[in-house]
Each structure stands twice: as structure tokens, then as C-alpha cells.
C-alpha atoms as one frame of an Amber mdcrd trajectory, in Angstrom:
protein
 -29.299  -1.794  -4.213 -25.835  -0.770  -3.057 -24.228  -1.678  -6.388 -26.516
   0.813  -8.161 -26.043   3.495  -5.520 -22.268   3.247  -5.995 -22.556   3.718
  -9.760 -24.981   6.632  -9.446 -22.856   8.336  -6.776 -19.749   7.904  -8.918
 -21.469   9.398 -11.969 -22.820  12.372 -10.037 -19.427  12.920  -8.369 -17.680
  12.933 -11.736 -19.835  15.846 -12.892 -20.001  17.502  -9.444 -23.798  17.606
  -9.693 -24.731  19.783  -6.738 -28.426  18.997  -7.175 -27.589  15.609  -5.648
 -26.436  17.071  -2.333 -29.862  17.061  -0.621 -30.335  13.370  -1.400 -26.774
  12.567  -0.349 -27.364  14.214   3.029 -30.222  11.768   3.547 -27.991   8.853
   2.543 -25.392  10.022   5.066 -27.909   8.857   7.690 -28.516   5.486   6.021
 -28.315   2.476   8.377 -25.872   0.727   6.040 -22.297   1.769   7.007 -20.972
   1.516   3.462 -23.726   3.710   2.023 -23.281   6.231   4.827 -19.539   6.360
   4.115 -20.154   6.775   0.394 -22.463   9.738   0.938 -20.196  11.320   3.552
 -17.175  11.085   1.240 -19.136  12.727  -1.603 -20.309  15.555   0.647 -16.882
  15.999   2.229 -15.292  16.354  -1.200 -18.007  18.867  -2.089 -16.910  21.053
   0.826 -18.984  19.841   3.783 -15.997  19.280   6.039 -18.114  18.194   9.010
 -18.757  14.970   7.107 -15.156  13.952   7.849 -16.227  12.675  11.262 -19.149
  10.715   9.799 -16.859   9.105   7.259 -14.153   8.436   9.847 -16.592   6.580
  12.095 -17.702   4.282   9.283 -14.136   3.623   8.104 -12.963   2.780  11.608
 -15.761   0.256  12.031 -15.140  -1.186   8.582 -17.096  -0.921   5.324 -17.404
  -3.337   2.370 -14.865  -3.447  -0.444 -16.956  -1.838  -3.203 -17.984   1.143
  -1.100 -14.417   1.672   0.142 -13.131   1.552  -3.435 -15.471   4.370  -4.455
 -14.673   6.406  -1.340 -10.963   6.128  -2.204 -11.649   7.321  -5.740 -13.656
  10.296  -4.527 -10.883  11.354  -2.163  -8.064  10.708  -4.638  -8.274  14.225
  -6.055  -8.097  15.837  -2.638  -4.668  17.262  -1.954  -5.308  17.235   1.786
  -7.597  14.721   3.453  -8.655  15.341   7.051  -6.463  13.406   9.486  -9.557
  12.011  11.194 -10.300  10.054   7.997  -6.759   8.777   7.636  -6.473   7.952
  11.347  -9.664   5.910  11.094  -8.141   3.768   8.353  -4.960   3.348  10.392
  -7.027   2.219  13.375  -8.897  -0.246  11.192  -5.699  -2.017  10.120  -5.310
  -3.830  13.430  -8.900  -5.134  13.411  -9.316  -6.019   9.738  -9.425  -9.779
   9.102 -10.221  -9.710   5.390  -6.998  -9.754   3.380  -8.493  -8.058   0.329
  -9.868  -5.161   2.357  -6.607  -4.914   4.280  -4.686  -4.493   1.023  -7.205
  -1.840  -0.002  -6.695   0.094   3.232  -2.897  -0.084   2.948  -3.090   1.235
  -0.617  -5.312   4.120   0.532  -2.789   5.181   3.170  -0.016   4.930   0.598
  -2.031   7.006  -1.851  -2.145   9.818   0.699   1.429   9.218   1.875   0.320
   9.252   5.498   3.437   9.231   7.633   1.485   8.637  10.856   0.642   5.161
   9.569   4.272   4.018   9.936   3.871   2.144  13.235   0.744   0.287  12.127
   2.378  -0.629   8.818   5.508  -1.923  10.565   3.339  -4.341  12.539   1.927
  -5.649   9.272   5.424  -6.577   8.094   4.930  -9.676  10.264   1.518 -10.508
   8.780   1.040 -14.154   7.808  -0.039 -13.200   4.285   2.959 -12.214   2.162
   0.885  -9.924  -0.064  -0.110  -7.909   2.990   3.404  -7.711   4.405   4.818
  -6.727   0.997   2.147  -4.058   0.490   2.893  -2.611   3.922   6.609  -2.602
   3.173   6.136  -0.891  -0.196   4.139   1.913   1.405   6.734   2.302   4.161
   9.456   2.507   1.541   7.541   5.162  -0.393   6.863   7.511   2.508   8.818
  10.730   2.517  11.749  11.105   4.826  14.407   8.684   5.895  13.440   5.018
   5.970  14.036   4.301   9.602  16.607   1.801  10.752  14.008  -0.081  12.785
  12.138  -0.843   9.549  15.004  -1.903   7.299  17.507  -3.344   9.778  15.447
  -6.238  11.172  14.378  -7.281   7.673  17.804  -7.020   6.072  19.436  -9.062
   8.834  16.499 -11.373   9.525  15.840 -15.005   8.656  13.103 -14.373   6.068
  14.942 -14.461   2.755  12.231 -12.742   0.713  12.046  -9.854   3.159  15.831
  -9.555   3.123  15.535  -8.978  -0.619  12.788  -6.385  -0.100  15.010  -4.472
   2.278  17.983  -4.689  -0.072  15.841  -3.396  -2.923  14.567  -0.465  -0.845
  18.117   0.502   0.035  19.235   0.222  -3.574  16.451   2.609  -4.610  18.069
   5.115  -2.262  21.524   4.547  -3.794  22.574   2.689  -0.664  24.780  -0.342
  -1.439  24.378  -1.960   1.946  21.956  -4.530   0.521  24.280  -5.747  -2.251
  26.006  -8.314  -0.022  22.621  -9.666   1.046  21.404  -9.961  -2.551  24.646
 -11.686  -3.569  24.277 -14.136  -0.698  20.706 -14.998  -1.724  21.913 -15.417
  -5.296  24.164 -18.207  -4.028  21.966 -19.861  -1.443  18.261 -19.079  -2.035
  15.562 -21.127  -3.691  15.296 -20.954  -7.479  12.702 -18.105  -7.481  14.740
 -16.258  -4.861  17.936 -16.676  -6.854  16.199 -15.375  -9.987  14.978 -12.302
  -8.095  18.380 -11.809  -6.499  20.094 -11.868  -9.902  17.972  -8.972 -11.098
  18.536  -7.094  -7.880  22.315  -7.604  -7.928  22.380  -6.362 -11.526  20.556
  -3.183 -10.527  23.500  -2.114  -8.366  25.624  -0.080 -10.750  28.988  -1.006
  -9.293  31.864  -3.337 -10.127  31.100  -5.324  -6.978  27.968  -6.668  -8.652
  29.846  -8.285 -11.539  31.483 -11.288  -9.852  28.280 -12.608  -8.227  26.605
 -12.496 -11.653  29.513 -14.326 -13.288  29.291 -16.979 -10.587  25.542 -17.328
 -11.183  26.212 -18.145 -14.850  27.188 -21.581 -13.545  24.031 -22.021 -11.467
  22.447 -25.481 -11.933  19.084 -23.953 -12.905  18.492 -22.425 -16.340  16.233
 -19.631 -15.088  18.922 -18.388 -12.728  21.595 -18.536 -15.432  19.314 -16.653
 -17.808  18.616 -13.959 -15.181  22.325 -13.628 -14.444  23.168 -13.341 -18.124
  20.505 -10.659 -18.583  21.952  -8.828 -15.597
């Protein structure tokens, strides 16, 4: 059973039991894509770099959640993962229909800080599921280098209020005050949950310009907003 194979592979990987390698090579030919990926990841981490292509093929075609989770754990310790593996996950993003697996794939790319995933992640900012779009945004915001204008600009100036707050928060984390006006505007005009979030965000800008919007929010008709403003 796959569930047992995953546990056994994980245990053997933890102790780097090289006596398992012969059996894992056989499993790398298994007809089940998830099992094949599991074995290939183990062998790749053990130094058999040719297994990168085997693993990449399975990841591109899609493997089940549990097997992917273990593959990600096995590769977590690797400082440098072959680009073929990472590219396969990027390619899978556009075809993946399962939200849970999509979140898993986004997290994997974020874990390896894969800058070449930027374009695919930007497309997911428009995903219908907010958890997916937020996960994609968080990875984009964490990647090294300058957060490109084409990522932040459309969100900060767009019609989606929640995404405007995401963009403002990302800018604030870079000591950029451009998002303060947006957060202050949402604090006045958003829904109750949005106004609560905006109060915390406005308060995180360490500048005198953040004070007046918080004072104004102390007169908000909703208690939760007033409480958030007072805490800010």
C-alpha cells in the first residue's frame, strides 16, 4: 500500500539507509506515478542525479498529495535542486485543478525560492480561490530581488480590496510607504473584516501619517474596528 511505502521510505531516508537503494531503484520503475516519484526523489537526494529527470516527469504529470508531501520533505535539505525538477512543478501549476495540491506546489516553489516561477505565480494572482491567489502572492513577495512593478502595481491600484491590502503590506515590509494611503482608504470604506485588517496594517507604518486614520477609526460604528484602531 502506498501509505505504508511512504512511511517506510521516510524512515529509511531519515537514516540514509543505503541498503535500501537497490529496492528503491526497482520502485523508480513502478507503474504508479506517485511511488515512482517517491523513489526517484530518495535516490536523487542520495546522489543519483540522473533521477532528476524521472522525478521531473512524474511531477509534471501530477502526483497525489501524500507522495508529493514526502518528496518535498526529502528535497527540503537540498541546498540546490535541479532546475528540471523545479521547472516541472512550475509547468504543473497551469494544469492543476485540485486546490489543495496547487497550494502544495506553490509552497514547494517558495521553499526553494525559485525565481523562474514568477510568471506562473503572477497568473495565479487571478485564481478564483483566494487561498491560492494569496499563496502565490506571498511567494512572489518573498522571492529575492525587487518586487516588480507589474506584480504590485495592478493589485495596489485594482478593484479587489483584499488584494490592494496584500500589495500595501508587501510594500510596507520593504519600508515603502506607498501603500499607506491605500490602507487608510480601506480603513474608511472597506467591509468590517477589511477595516479590521486595514487598521493593523496602517498601524504597522511607523510614521506620523498613520496616526490620523487610526484616530478617525476610533469612531467607527463597529466595535471590532474601534478595538483594532485602539490597539494600533
